[in-house]
Amino acid sequence: EPEVTQTPSHQVTQMGQEVILRCVPISNHLYFYWYRQILGQKVEFLVSFYNNEISEKSEIFDDQFSVERPDGSNFTLKIRSTKLEDSAMYFCASRVRRGGETQYFGPGTRLLVL
Amino acid sequence: AQSVTQPDIHITVSEGASLELRCNYSYGATPYLFWYVQSPGQGLQLLLKYFSGDTLVQGIKGFEAEFKRSQSSFNLRKPSVHWSDAAEYFCAVGGYNTDKLIFGTGTRLQVFP
């Protein structure tokens, strides 16, 4: 069964550094998402991406964040200058279309900012 | 405001006992409802979903959930819990014209042998 994959599984970085989290969505999916889960808290929506542009974003997704689909398979989340509070599990998700279709989640990247 | 409430932070049951995890939602439009499970160190796996039609939906691993519009609830049930069901369970709501899912805070299930 096809699945969403994410790399790396864990990343440790210093505050102020840039990080790029990578995701490979399911191949026939057209809508892509990033969510995050701070330890012990609920999963929160960050951004959705369709047709090479952001379709929806939350208030968390400020100018420090950007997303890109650099080629036909990868979907990336960049944090320009990481802060301590960016430490979280970041989940990528994808789905075929909007509406009632299921979002399929990847295993996540655990980011630790020191 | 759109929100999902999972009133039980932590539930402990014995293996073989029945289980019900509660979920209440607040959503302005027709809701699409989901239950996801997260095992330690793992991602989110879809257990089941409700879009329309029959309000009792069956999912994987023997789980089912019932949508009750009058109570704004979508409780998850399993008749007999297995030790491998120990995990965190998240209820989520979405809609037709939005991309995002809104998650509850989760319920951690512990299963004793």
Short mmCIF file of C-alpha atoms in Angstrom, two decimals:
data_model
loop_
_atom_site.label_atom_id
_atom_site.label_comp_id
_atom_site.label_asym_id
_atom_site.label_seq_id
_atom_site.Cartn_x
_atom_site.Cartn_y
_atom_site.Cartn_z
CA GLU A 1 0.00 0.00 0.00
CA PRO A 2 1.44 3.40 -0.92
CA GLU A 3 2.43 5.61 1.98
CA VAL A 4 3.75 9.05 2.77
CA THR A 5 7.43 9.06 3.70
CA GLN A 6 9.41 11.70 5.56
CA THR A 7 13.08 12.40 6.08
CA PRO A 8 14.88 12.71 8.35
CA SER A 9 13.11 10.90 11.16
CA HIS A 10 14.97 13.00 13.72
CA GLN A 11 16.83 16.27 13.44
CA VAL A 12 18.69 18.27 16.02
CA THR A 13 19.64 21.84 15.22
CA GLN A 14 20.90 24.96 16.90
CA MET A 15 18.62 27.92 17.44
CA GLY A 16 18.83 30.31 14.50
CA GLN A 17 19.74 27.64 11.98
CA GLU A 18 17.69 26.81 8.92
CA VAL A 19 16.14 23.38 8.60
CA ILE A 20 14.43 21.66 5.71
CA LEU A 21 12.07 18.80 6.36
CA ARG A 22 11.30 16.54 3.45
CA CYS A 23 8.26 14.55 2.49
CA VAL A 24 7.36 12.30 -0.39
CA PRO A 25 3.55 12.25 -0.70
CA ILE A 26 1.60 9.41 -2.23
CA SER A 27 2.19 9.57 -5.95
CA ASN A 28 -1.30 10.34 -7.29
CA HIS A 29 -2.17 12.79 -4.54
CA LEU A 30 -2.60 16.45 -5.37
CA TYR A 31 -3.02 18.13 -1.98
CA PHE A 32 -0.21 18.33 0.52
CA TYR A 33 -0.12 19.39 4.13
CA TRP A 34 2.15 20.05 7.06
CA TYR A 35 1.05 19.66 10.65
CA ARG A 36 3.02 19.84 13.86
CA GLN A 37 2.65 18.35 17.29
CA ILE A 38 4.49 19.93 20.17
CA LEU A 39 5.28 17.32 22.80
CA GLY A 40 2.22 16.54 24.85
CA GLN A 41 -0.05 18.77 22.80
CA LYS A 42 -2.48 18.24 19.99
CA VAL A 43 -1.72 18.04 16.33
CA GLU A 44 -1.99 21.48 14.71
CA PHE A 45 -2.46 22.39 11.07
CA LEU A 46 0.28 24.51 9.54
CA VAL A 47 -0.30 24.77 5.80
CA SER A 48 -1.87 23.20 2.76
CA PHE A 49 -0.46 23.26 -0.74
CA TYR A 50 -2.08 22.62 -4.08
CA ASN A 51 -1.13 23.37 -7.66
CA ASN A 52 2.20 24.83 -6.55
CA GLU A 53 0.80 27.36 -4.19
CA ILE A 54 -0.37 27.65 -0.61
CA SER A 55 -4.12 27.19 -0.41
CA GLU A 56 -4.58 27.64 3.31
CA LYS A 57 -2.34 28.38 6.28
CA SER A 58 -2.68 28.83 10.00
CA GLU A 59 -1.50 31.70 12.15
CA ILE A 60 1.43 29.54 13.20
CA PHE A 61 2.74 29.55 9.64
CA ASP A 62 4.49 32.91 9.70
CA ASP A 63 7.28 34.31 7.55
CA GLN A 64 9.77 31.94 9.13
CA PHE A 65 8.12 29.04 7.36
CA SER A 66 7.95 28.23 3.69
CA VAL A 67 6.89 25.23 1.63
CA GLU A 68 7.95 24.06 -1.76
CA ARG A 69 7.44 21.25 -4.20
CA PRO A 70 10.83 21.35 -5.89
CA ASP A 71 10.16 18.43 -8.20
CA GLY A 72 7.43 15.97 -9.03
CA SER A 73 7.78 13.94 -5.88
CA ASN A 74 9.13 15.91 -2.93
CA PHE A 75 7.33 18.38 -0.70
CA THR A 76 9.44 20.39 1.74
CA LEU A 77 8.94 22.55 4.79
CA LYS A 78 11.66 25.09 5.51
CA ILE A 79 12.10 26.90 8.77
CA ARG A 80 14.45 29.81 8.14
CA SER A 81 15.71 30.62 11.59
CA THR A 82 14.65 28.05 14.13
CA LYS A 83 13.49 28.95 17.60
CA LEU A 84 13.33 26.79 20.69
CA GLU A 85 9.55 26.68 20.39
CA ASP A 86 9.80 25.10 16.94
CA SER A 87 10.78 21.86 18.64
CA ALA A 88 8.00 19.46 17.70
CA MET A 89 7.04 16.49 15.61
CA TYR A 90 6.26 17.62 12.08
CA PHE A 91 3.87 15.53 10.04
CA CYS A 92 3.40 15.65 6.32
CA ALA A 93 0.09 14.51 4.85
CA SER A 94 -1.39 14.17 1.41
CA ARG A 95 -4.68 13.38 -0.21
CA VAL A 96 -6.10 12.87 -3.65
CA ARG A 97 -8.58 15.72 -3.58
CA ARG A 98 -10.42 17.97 -1.19
CA GLY A 99 -13.80 17.33 0.27
CA GLY A 100 -14.22 14.14 2.17
CA GLU A 101 -11.08 12.41 1.08
CA THR A 102 -8.78 11.07 3.75
CA GLN A 103 -5.51 12.75 4.56
CA TYR A 104 -2.75 10.19 4.82
CA PHE A 105 -0.02 11.04 7.26
CA GLY A 106 3.66 10.28 7.19
CA PRO A 107 5.58 8.99 10.23
CA GLY A 108 6.82 12.45 11.15
CA THR A 109 10.12 14.22 11.69
CA ARG A 110 11.03 14.98 15.27
CA LEU A 111 12.79 18.33 15.35
CA LEU A 112 14.73 19.41 18.40
CA VAL A 113 16.04 22.97 18.56
CA LEU A 114 18.76 23.59 21.11
CA ALA B 1 -15.43 28.44 16.73
CA GLN B 2 -14.37 25.15 15.27
CA SER B 3 -13.02 22.73 17.82
CA VAL B 4 -12.79 19.14 18.91
CA THR B 5 -13.00 18.07 22.53
CA GLN B 6 -11.79 14.78 23.84
CA PRO B 7 -12.73 14.93 27.51
CA ASP B 8 -10.72 11.91 28.60
CA ILE B 9 -6.99 12.54 28.66
CA HIS B 10 -6.08 9.09 29.85
CA ILE B 11 -8.08 5.87 29.99
CA THR B 12 -7.00 2.54 31.43
CA VAL B 13 -8.82 -0.70 30.64
CA SER B 14 -8.18 -4.37 31.09
CA GLU B 15 -7.53 -6.52 28.08
CA GLY B 16 -10.79 -7.94 26.82
CA ALA B 17 -12.89 -5.13 28.26
CA SER B 18 -15.01 -2.87 26.10
CA LEU B 19 -13.87 0.62 25.23
CA GLU B 20 -15.51 3.91 24.42
CA LEU B 21 -13.52 7.06 23.69
CA ARG B 22 -15.49 10.27 23.61
CA CYS B 23 -15.29 13.02 21.03
CA ASN B 24 -17.38 16.15 20.75
CA TYR B 25 -17.01 18.69 18.01
CA SER B 26 -18.06 22.19 17.18
CA TYR B 27 -18.18 22.92 13.48
CA GLY B 28 -20.13 25.41 11.44
CA ALA B 29 -20.68 23.32 8.36
CA THR B 30 -21.32 19.67 7.62
CA PRO B 31 -18.51 17.90 9.43
CA TYR B 32 -16.30 15.17 8.17
CA LEU B 33 -15.11 13.21 11.17
CA PHE B 34 -12.05 11.05 11.65
CA TRP B 35 -10.37 8.94 14.26
CA TYR B 36 -6.62 8.50 14.04
CA VAL B 37 -4.36 6.36 16.21
CA GLN B 38 -0.76 7.13 17.08
CA SER B 39 1.44 4.43 18.55
CA PRO B 40 4.57 5.54 20.42
CA GLY B 41 7.10 6.99 18.02
CA GLN B 42 4.81 6.43 15.06
CA GLY B 43 2.77 8.59 12.76
CA LEU B 44 -0.97 8.93 12.55
CA GLN B 45 -2.93 6.01 11.21
CA LEU B 46 -6.53 6.41 10.12
CA LEU B 47 -8.92 4.15 12.02
CA LEU B 48 -12.16 5.26 10.43
CA LYS B 49 -14.01 8.20 9.00
CA TYR B 50 -17.51 9.55 8.59
CA PHE B 51 -18.59 11.65 5.66
CA SER B 52 -22.28 10.92 5.21
CA GLY B 53 -24.82 8.11 5.20
CA ASP B 54 -24.92 5.43 7.83
CA THR B 55 -24.05 7.03 11.15
CA LEU B 56 -22.36 3.89 12.46
CA VAL B 57 -19.05 3.43 10.70
CA GLN B 58 -16.71 0.50 10.87
CA GLY B 59 -12.97 0.87 10.83
CA ILE B 60 -9.83 -1.15 11.02
CA LYS B 61 -8.73 -3.26 13.97
CA GLY B 62 -12.32 -3.89 15.08
CA PHE B 63 -13.11 -0.25 15.89
CA GLU B 64 -16.39 1.47 15.16
CA ALA B 65 -17.74 4.96 15.75
CA GLU B 66 -21.18 6.48 15.81
CA PHE B 67 -21.99 9.95 14.56
CA LYS B 68 -24.72 11.65 16.58
CA ARG B 69 -25.54 14.99 15.08
CA SER B 70 -27.90 15.98 17.89
CA GLN B 71 -25.11 15.52 20.43
CA SER B 72 -22.27 16.74 18.18
CA SER B 73 -20.45 13.57 19.05
CA PHE B 74 -18.43 10.92 17.29
CA ASN B 75 -17.47 8.37 19.93
CA LEU B 76 -15.11 5.53 19.18
CA ARG B 77 -15.88 2.04 20.45
CA LYS B 78 -14.38 -1.40 20.52
CA PRO B 79 -16.11 -4.39 22.11
CA SER B 80 -12.95 -6.13 23.31
CA VAL B 81 -9.63 -4.35 23.69
CA HIS B 82 -6.31 -6.01 22.92
CA TRP B 83 -3.00 -5.09 24.52
CA SER B 84 -1.79 -3.87 21.13
CA ASP B 85 -4.49 -1.18 21.16
CA ALA B 86 -2.50 0.81 23.71
CA ALA B 87 -1.80 4.10 21.92
CA GLU B 88 -2.97 7.67 21.65
CA TYR B 89 -6.25 8.26 19.87
CA PHE B 90 -7.11 11.49 18.12
CA CYS B 91 -10.48 12.66 16.91
CA ALA B 92 -10.45 15.19 14.08
CA VAL B 93 -12.96 17.21 12.11
CA GLY B 94 -12.76 18.67 8.64
CA GLY B 95 -15.10 20.00 6.01
CA TYR B 96 -15.72 20.09 2.32
CA ASN B 97 -14.39 23.57 1.65
CA THR B 98 -11.39 23.52 3.93
CA ASP B 99 -8.04 21.85 3.76
CA LYS B 100 -7.28 21.59 7.40
CA LEU B 101 -8.17 19.01 9.97
CA ILE B 102 -8.83 20.18 13.49
CA PHE B 103 -7.65 17.70 16.06
CA GLY B 104 -8.62 17.05 19.62
CA THR B 105 -6.02 16.84 22.35
CA GLY B 106 -6.04 13.06 22.23
CA THR B 107 -6.83 10.25 24.63
CA ARG B 108 -4.05 8.00 25.79
CA LEU B 109 -5.22 4.41 26.16
CA GLN B 110 -3.44 2.06 28.49
CA VAL B 111 -4.32 -1.65 28.46
CA PHE B 112 -3.58 -3.93 31.38
CA PRO B 113 -3.24 -7.68 30.85
#
